[in-house]
Structures are given as C-alpha cells and as structure tokens.
Amino acid sequence: MSLNTMDRRGALRAALGVAGAAAAATLIGAAPAAARPGRCHPSLPDVPGMVGDRWANEFWYQYDEMSYYTPSQEMKDAVAAITTPFGGFTKTYDAWAATRQGGRYPRSFLELIQPNKDAFEVLSRNQRAVYDKYYGRDPHGLVFAFQEFGQGVLFDPRRPDGQKVHMMNYTPPEPTHAYHRWHPFLAGFVLLGIEPRWWTHVNRLAGVAWELQSLAQPITDLDHNPHLPRHTVRHITAKWLRRDRAELDAAFDASPFPADLGK
C-alpha cells in the first residue's frame, strides 16, 4: 500500500510532546517563536504568496514530504503492515471503535496491534526526526503550529490545487474523518509503550486541532481563512491539554465533531 492511497495527513500526524498534562498546561495560548524574545527560529527563504507563520508552514510542508508526498519505502511498508489488520487505512477508526464497543478495550486493541510493534516504532522514529528539527526546543511553538493548522490559516502555494492550506483533508460537504483515523495510531503508540508521554501529548494536540477545525470550518485553498477569536483558541487548547488518556479515548468516541464542541 502506498501512502498516497490514504487521506492526506491522516494517521501519520504527530508532534513534539512534554511530560504530562501539568507541563502541557503551561503551553496554552502559545505564540509563534518569532513573537517571543530569545526564541526566534532561523530565517527561511521567502515563498511568494505564502500566508501565515513561515516556520509553521515549513514544518507542515516538510512533514508532508516525509509522510505523504515522498515517503521512504520503510515508511510505506510500516503503514501497510499496520493498516492491513484494520482492513485498510480508511477502516482504522472502525477497527478501533469495534474494540471499544467490545468491552475489552484497551486489551483487545493491543492484541490487534502488538504483532506490528516494529512498524509503529518506524513511524515514531521517522516522525520525530521532523518534529525535533523544527520544534525540538520550542514546545510552545509546536502548540501554536497545531492551533494554526486546525484553523486552516497556513496557506502554502508550493502545494497543488486542493491542498494549498495546511489542514486536515476533507471532501465537502462531508466533515473531515482524518482525525479519527489518526487517533488509533496515537493510542496504539501509548499502548505499545512507545514513549507514552510523548504520544499522549500528541493526542491532545490532535484534539485541539480537530475541535478548532470543527469550529472554524476553513475552506480548502482559501488564502484568507480567518482566525477564531483568541479566547476561543485558548479555551479549546486548555480543555484538551488537560485530558488524560481515558478522556482522550472517550472524546474520540464522538463523531464527526467533539461532543462538547465549543464548550
């Protein structure tokens, strides 16, 4: 299976983590590094027509290169190994949800993914290389990058038509299902003991972006999607960054939007 058969930016999204919810709570309301004295990133070449934070745009651009546009054979093989027991990539959430409904979760889901732990480790290693490069010393900036991603305010003209905004893909009028296809991977890392604190934080950030996108409803290829009110972004971020693993699983039981959307 090629990664190009999957939803763009689906299950391979990940990000830099911190040690638990208490530390994560300090990241609420993060601002881009360029706005914080002493935390500036190296300069990058200008991209004519680009809109939004330059560093966040580059992070998501390079992440897509690694995970979607030009994945290594190792990555392709790992994704194929993981998704085959699910019944294919688009069935990842269905498979996870079935184990939730069966009454033996998380044990039943762990039994499903345990034979492919090596493949999960491949995904973790390849993704972290990108996250460490761009946000290894700037966890606040990473939260900001996910907030901007969820709102759809990062316009990158280097991408083809239909994918110029860094955001979770969807086919209007249907909402995106990619966050739900992402969650089984994030939960799987944790259950397999692959840096649980890191991936739990990733799951929180995914939830932040999911709820922000659900509220903002950004338009594909629009170079002026508006930001949500800052107090809304702060509130949503705070809510998700304080959730433990069980609460994250419960939140992703709801579909297609968070059960407590905007609350």
PDB file of C-alpha atoms in Angstrom, residues 36-202:
ATOM      1  CA  ARG A  36       8.899  35.745  21.762  1.00  0.00           C
ATOM      2  CA  PRO A  37      12.262  37.348  22.547  1.00  0.00           C
ATOM      3  CA  GLY A  38      15.076  34.825  22.561  1.00  0.00           C
ATOM      4  CA  ARG A  39      13.039  32.098  20.859  1.00  0.00           C
ATOM      5  CA  CYS A  40      13.436  33.031  17.206  1.00  0.00           C
ATOM      6  CA  HIS A  41      13.880  30.324  14.632  1.00  0.00           C
ATOM      7  CA  PRO A  42      16.452  30.566  11.851  1.00  0.00           C
ATOM      8  CA  SER A  43      15.318  32.586   8.875  1.00  0.00           C
ATOM      9  CA  LEU A  44      13.874  30.762   5.884  1.00  0.00           C
ATOM     10  CA  PRO A  45      13.656  31.884   2.253  1.00  0.00           C
ATOM     11  CA  ASP A  46      10.541  33.844   1.384  1.00  0.00           C
ATOM     12  CA  VAL A  47       7.857  31.981  -0.557  1.00  0.00           C
ATOM     13  CA  PRO A  48       5.836  34.375  -2.737  1.00  0.00           C
ATOM     14  CA  GLY A  49       2.156  34.083  -1.936  1.00  0.00           C
ATOM     15  CA  MET A  50       2.602  32.209   1.341  1.00  0.00           C
ATOM     16  CA  VAL A  51       0.243  33.273   4.127  1.00  0.00           C
ATOM     17  CA  GLY A  52       0.686  32.575   7.816  1.00  0.00           C
ATOM     18  CA  ASP A  53       3.613  31.804  10.089  1.00  0.00           C
ATOM     19  CA  ARG A  54       6.653  30.935   7.966  1.00  0.00           C
ATOM     20  CA  TRP A  55       8.081  28.349  10.354  1.00  0.00           C
ATOM     21  CA  ALA A  56       4.768  26.558  10.911  1.00  0.00           C
ATOM     22  CA  ASN A  57       4.206  26.426   7.169  1.00  0.00           C
ATOM     23  CA  GLU A  58       7.636  24.870   6.689  1.00  0.00           C
ATOM     24  CA  PHE A  59       7.075  22.333   9.448  1.00  0.00           C
ATOM     25  CA  TRP A  60       3.847  21.054   7.922  1.00  0.00           C
ATOM     26  CA  TYR A  61       5.335  21.182   4.416  1.00  0.00           C
ATOM     27  CA  GLN A  62       8.318  19.040   5.396  1.00  0.00           C
ATOM     28  CA  TYR A  63       6.132  16.725   7.440  1.00  0.00           C
ATOM     29  CA  ASP A  64       4.002  16.054   4.367  1.00  0.00           C
ATOM     30  CA  GLU A  65       7.113  15.414   2.323  1.00  0.00           C
ATOM     31  CA  MET A  66       8.148  12.720   4.794  1.00  0.00           C
ATOM     32  CA  SER A  67       4.746  11.154   5.346  1.00  0.00           C
ATOM     33  CA  TYR A  68       2.762  11.676   2.163  1.00  0.00           C
ATOM     34  CA  TYR A  69       4.487  13.063  -0.901  1.00  0.00           C
ATOM     35  CA  THR A  70       7.885  11.340  -0.796  1.00  0.00           C
ATOM     36  CA  PRO A  71       7.763   8.666   1.934  1.00  0.00           C
ATOM     37  CA  SER A  72      10.587   6.175   2.178  1.00  0.00           C
ATOM     38  CA  GLN A  73       9.980   2.524   1.367  1.00  0.00           C
ATOM     39  CA  GLU A  74      10.404   1.820   5.072  1.00  0.00           C
ATOM     40  CA  MET A  75       7.507   4.142   5.839  1.00  0.00           C
ATOM     41  CA  LYS A  76       5.304   2.652   3.133  1.00  0.00           C
ATOM     42  CA  ASP A  77       5.963  -0.860   4.414  1.00  0.00           C
ATOM     43  CA  ALA A  78       5.268   0.143   8.017  1.00  0.00           C
ATOM     44  CA  VAL A  79       1.928   1.739   7.175  1.00  0.00           C
ATOM     45  CA  ALA A  80       0.911  -1.284   5.134  1.00  0.00           C
ATOM     46  CA  ALA A  81       1.801  -3.639   7.998  1.00  0.00           C
ATOM     47  CA  ILE A  82      -0.220  -1.597  10.500  1.00  0.00           C
ATOM     48  CA  THR A  83      -3.322  -0.959   8.405  1.00  0.00           C
ATOM     49  CA  THR A  84      -3.799  -4.431   6.919  1.00  0.00           C
ATOM     50  CA  PRO A  85      -5.247  -5.880  10.162  1.00  0.00           C
ATOM     51  CA  PHE A  86      -7.590  -2.867  10.295  1.00  0.00           C
ATOM     52  CA  GLY A  87      -8.977  -3.780   6.886  1.00  0.00           C
ATOM     53  CA  GLY A  88      -7.182  -0.868   5.203  1.00  0.00           C
ATOM     54  CA  PHE A  89      -6.352   2.681   6.169  1.00  0.00           C
ATOM     55  CA  THR A  90      -9.882   4.034   5.874  1.00  0.00           C
ATOM     56  CA  LYS A  91     -11.027   1.348   8.329  1.00  0.00           C
ATOM     57  CA  THR A  92      -8.595   2.265  11.086  1.00  0.00           C
ATOM     58  CA  TYR A  93     -11.141   4.107  13.178  1.00  0.00           C
ATOM     59  CA  ASP A  94     -13.809   1.445  12.622  1.00  0.00           C
ATOM     60  CA  ALA A  95     -11.428  -1.226  13.893  1.00  0.00           C
ATOM     61  CA  TRP A  96     -10.506   0.855  16.940  1.00  0.00           C
ATOM     62  CA  ALA A  97     -14.163   1.675  17.662  1.00  0.00           C
ATOM     63  CA  ALA A  98     -15.093  -2.017  17.460  1.00  0.00           C
ATOM     64  CA  THR A  99     -12.588  -2.830  20.194  1.00  0.00           C
ATOM     65  CA  ARG A 100     -14.026  -0.015  22.295  1.00  0.00           C
ATOM     66  CA  GLN A 101     -17.514  -1.421  21.914  1.00  0.00           C
ATOM     67  CA  GLY A 102     -16.442  -4.988  22.581  1.00  0.00           C
ATOM     68  CA  GLY A 103     -15.906  -4.416  26.291  1.00  0.00           C
ATOM     69  CA  ARG A 104     -12.242  -5.483  26.455  1.00  0.00           C
ATOM     70  CA  TYR A 105     -10.563  -2.240  25.451  1.00  0.00           C
ATOM     71  CA  PRO A 106      -7.670  -1.480  25.647  1.00  0.00           C
ATOM     72  CA  ARG A 107      -6.593  -5.115  25.805  1.00  0.00           C
ATOM     73  CA  SER A 108      -8.436  -6.049  22.612  1.00  0.00           C
ATOM     74  CA  PHE A 109      -6.863  -3.220  20.614  1.00  0.00           C
ATOM     75  CA  LEU A 110      -3.419  -4.007  21.960  1.00  0.00           C
ATOM     76  CA  GLU A 111      -3.825  -7.619  20.835  1.00  0.00           C
ATOM     77  CA  LEU A 112      -4.633  -6.343  17.346  1.00  0.00           C
ATOM     78  CA  ILE A 113      -1.560  -4.130  17.026  1.00  0.00           C
ATOM     79  CA  GLN A 114       1.053  -5.953  19.122  1.00  0.00           C
ATOM     80  CA  PRO A 115       2.348  -8.091  16.198  1.00  0.00           C
ATOM     81  CA  ASN A 116       3.270  -4.893  14.349  1.00  0.00           C
ATOM     82  CA  LYS A 117       5.047  -3.022  17.127  1.00  0.00           C
ATOM     83  CA  ASP A 118       8.165  -2.717  14.963  1.00  0.00           C
ATOM     84  CA  ALA A 119       6.152  -0.883  12.323  1.00  0.00           C
ATOM     85  CA  PHE A 120       4.821   1.563  14.923  1.00  0.00           C
ATOM     86  CA  GLU A 121       8.389   2.204  16.021  1.00  0.00           C
ATOM     87  CA  VAL A 122       9.327   3.032  12.416  1.00  0.00           C
ATOM     88  CA  LEU A 123       6.581   5.654  12.279  1.00  0.00           C
ATOM     89  CA  SER A 124       7.620   7.122  15.599  1.00  0.00           C
ATOM     90  CA  ARG A 125      11.261   7.399  14.635  1.00  0.00           C
ATOM     91  CA  ASN A 126      10.655   8.981  11.226  1.00  0.00           C
ATOM     92  CA  GLN A 127       8.123  11.479  12.502  1.00  0.00           C
ATOM     93  CA  ARG A 128      10.190  12.592  15.463  1.00  0.00           C
ATOM     94  CA  ALA A 129      13.070  13.440  13.166  1.00  0.00           C
ATOM     95  CA  VAL A 130      10.896  16.136  11.593  1.00  0.00           C
ATOM     96  CA  TYR A 131       9.386  17.393  14.839  1.00  0.00           C
ATOM     97  CA  ASP A 132      12.721  17.587  16.567  1.00  0.00           C
ATOM     98  CA  LYS A 133      14.194  19.550  13.667  1.00  0.00           C
ATOM     99  CA  TYR A 134      11.524  22.247  13.735  1.00  0.00           C
ATOM    100  CA  TYR A 135      10.215  22.303  17.300  1.00  0.00           C
ATOM    101  CA  GLY A 136      12.645  20.253  19.370  1.00  0.00           C
ATOM    102  CA  ARG A 137      13.457  23.286  21.501  1.00  0.00           C
ATOM    103  CA  ASP A 138      10.176  25.125  21.152  1.00  0.00           C
ATOM    104  CA  PRO A 139       7.176  23.223  22.553  1.00  0.00           C
ATOM    105  CA  HIS A 140       5.173  26.462  22.753  1.00  0.00           C
ATOM    106  CA  GLY A 141       5.735  26.980  19.050  1.00  0.00           C
ATOM    107  CA  LEU A 142       4.524  23.486  18.316  1.00  0.00           C
ATOM    108  CA  VAL A 143       1.237  24.101  20.106  1.00  0.00           C
ATOM    109  CA  PHE A 144       0.892  27.261  18.045  1.00  0.00           C
ATOM    110  CA  ALA A 145       1.561  25.273  14.846  1.00  0.00           C
ATOM    111  CA  PHE A 146      -1.261  22.871  15.693  1.00  0.00           C
ATOM    112  CA  GLN A 147      -3.591  25.746  16.545  1.00  0.00           C
ATOM    113  CA  GLU A 148      -2.870  27.379  13.171  1.00  0.00           C
ATOM    114  CA  PHE A 149      -3.246  24.027  11.410  1.00  0.00           C
ATOM    115  CA  GLY A 150      -6.667  23.423  12.933  1.00  0.00           C
ATOM    116  CA  GLN A 151      -7.884  26.882  11.919  1.00  0.00           C
ATOM    117  CA  GLY A 152      -6.644  26.464   8.348  1.00  0.00           C
ATOM    118  CA  VAL A 153      -4.701  29.716   8.264  1.00  0.00           C
ATOM    119  CA  LEU A 154      -1.447  28.366   6.791  1.00  0.00           C
ATOM    120  CA  PHE A 155      -1.576  28.858   3.021  1.00  0.00           C
ATOM    121  CA  ASP A 156       1.315  27.299   1.114  1.00  0.00           C
ATOM    122  CA  PRO A 157       1.418  27.932  -2.665  1.00  0.00           C
ATOM    123  CA  ARG A 158       4.029  25.200  -3.099  1.00  0.00           C
ATOM    124  CA  ARG A 159       1.299  22.601  -2.813  1.00  0.00           C
ATOM    125  CA  PRO A 160      -1.028  21.527  -5.651  1.00  0.00           C
ATOM    126  CA  ASP A 161      -4.559  22.772  -6.083  1.00  0.00           C
ATOM    127  CA  GLY A 162      -6.846  21.346  -3.421  1.00  0.00           C
ATOM    128  CA  GLN A 163      -4.053  21.056  -0.863  1.00  0.00           C
ATOM    129  CA  LYS A 164      -2.639  24.557  -0.557  1.00  0.00           C
ATOM    130  CA  VAL A 165      -3.876  25.060   3.006  1.00  0.00           C
ATOM    131  CA  HIS A 166      -2.140  23.011   5.686  1.00  0.00           C
ATOM    132  CA  MET A 167      -5.164  21.412   7.360  1.00  0.00           C
ATOM    133  CA  MET A 168      -6.822  18.011   7.649  1.00  0.00           C
ATOM    134  CA  ASN A 169      -8.228  16.983   4.290  1.00  0.00           C
ATOM    135  CA  TYR A 170     -11.924  16.571   3.691  1.00  0.00           C
ATOM    136  CA  THR A 171     -14.405  16.315   0.830  1.00  0.00           C
ATOM    137  CA  PRO A 172     -17.130  18.963   1.167  1.00  0.00           C
ATOM    138  CA  PRO A 173     -19.828  18.877   2.330  1.00  0.00           C
ATOM    139  CA  GLU A 174     -18.651  15.969   4.492  1.00  0.00           C
ATOM    140  CA  PRO A 175     -16.520  16.919   7.534  1.00  0.00           C
ATOM    141  CA  THR A 176     -13.040  15.501   7.878  1.00  0.00           C
ATOM    142  CA  HIS A 177     -12.686  11.971   9.216  1.00  0.00           C
ATOM    143  CA  ALA A 178      -8.881  12.067   9.276  1.00  0.00           C
ATOM    144  CA  TYR A 179      -8.558  12.965  12.961  1.00  0.00           C
ATOM    145  CA  HIS A 180     -10.451   9.813  13.837  1.00  0.00           C
ATOM    146  CA  ARG A 181      -8.218   7.722  11.582  1.00  0.00           C
ATOM    147  CA  TRP A 182      -5.238   9.305  13.299  1.00  0.00           C
ATOM    148  CA  HIS A 183      -6.340   8.532  16.840  1.00  0.00           C
ATOM    149  CA  PRO A 184      -5.866   4.724  16.687  1.00  0.00           C
ATOM    150  CA  PHE A 185      -2.213   5.287  15.793  1.00  0.00           C
ATOM    151  CA  LEU A 186      -1.693   7.702  18.673  1.00  0.00           C
ATOM    152  CA  ALA A 187      -3.484   5.407  21.111  1.00  0.00           C
ATOM    153  CA  GLY A 188      -1.509   2.499  19.688  1.00  0.00           C
ATOM    154  CA  PHE A 189       1.857   4.111  20.380  1.00  0.00           C
ATOM    155  CA  VAL A 190       0.850   4.563  24.004  1.00  0.00           C
ATOM    156  CA  LEU A 191      -0.483   1.035  24.469  1.00  0.00           C
ATOM    157  CA  LEU A 192       2.682  -0.408  22.931  1.00  0.00           C
ATOM    158  CA  GLY A 193       4.836   1.529  25.372  1.00  0.00           C
ATOM    159  CA  ILE A 194       6.436   3.681  22.670  1.00  0.00           C
ATOM    160  CA  GLU A 195       7.128   6.914  24.554  1.00  0.00           C
ATOM    161  CA  PRO A 196       3.657   7.132  26.135  1.00  0.00           C
ATOM    162  CA  ARG A 197       4.043  10.676  27.487  1.00  0.00           C
ATOM    163  CA  TRP A 198       5.128  11.977  24.105  1.00  0.00           C
ATOM    164  CA  TRP A 199       2.276  10.374  22.189  1.00  0.00           C
ATOM    165  CA  THR A 200      -0.337  11.241  24.785  1.00  0.00           C
ATOM    166  CA  HIS A 201       0.596  14.860  24.300  1.00  0.00           C
ATOM    167  CA  VAL A 202       0.385  14.358  20.546  1.00  0.00           C
TER     168      VAL A 202
END
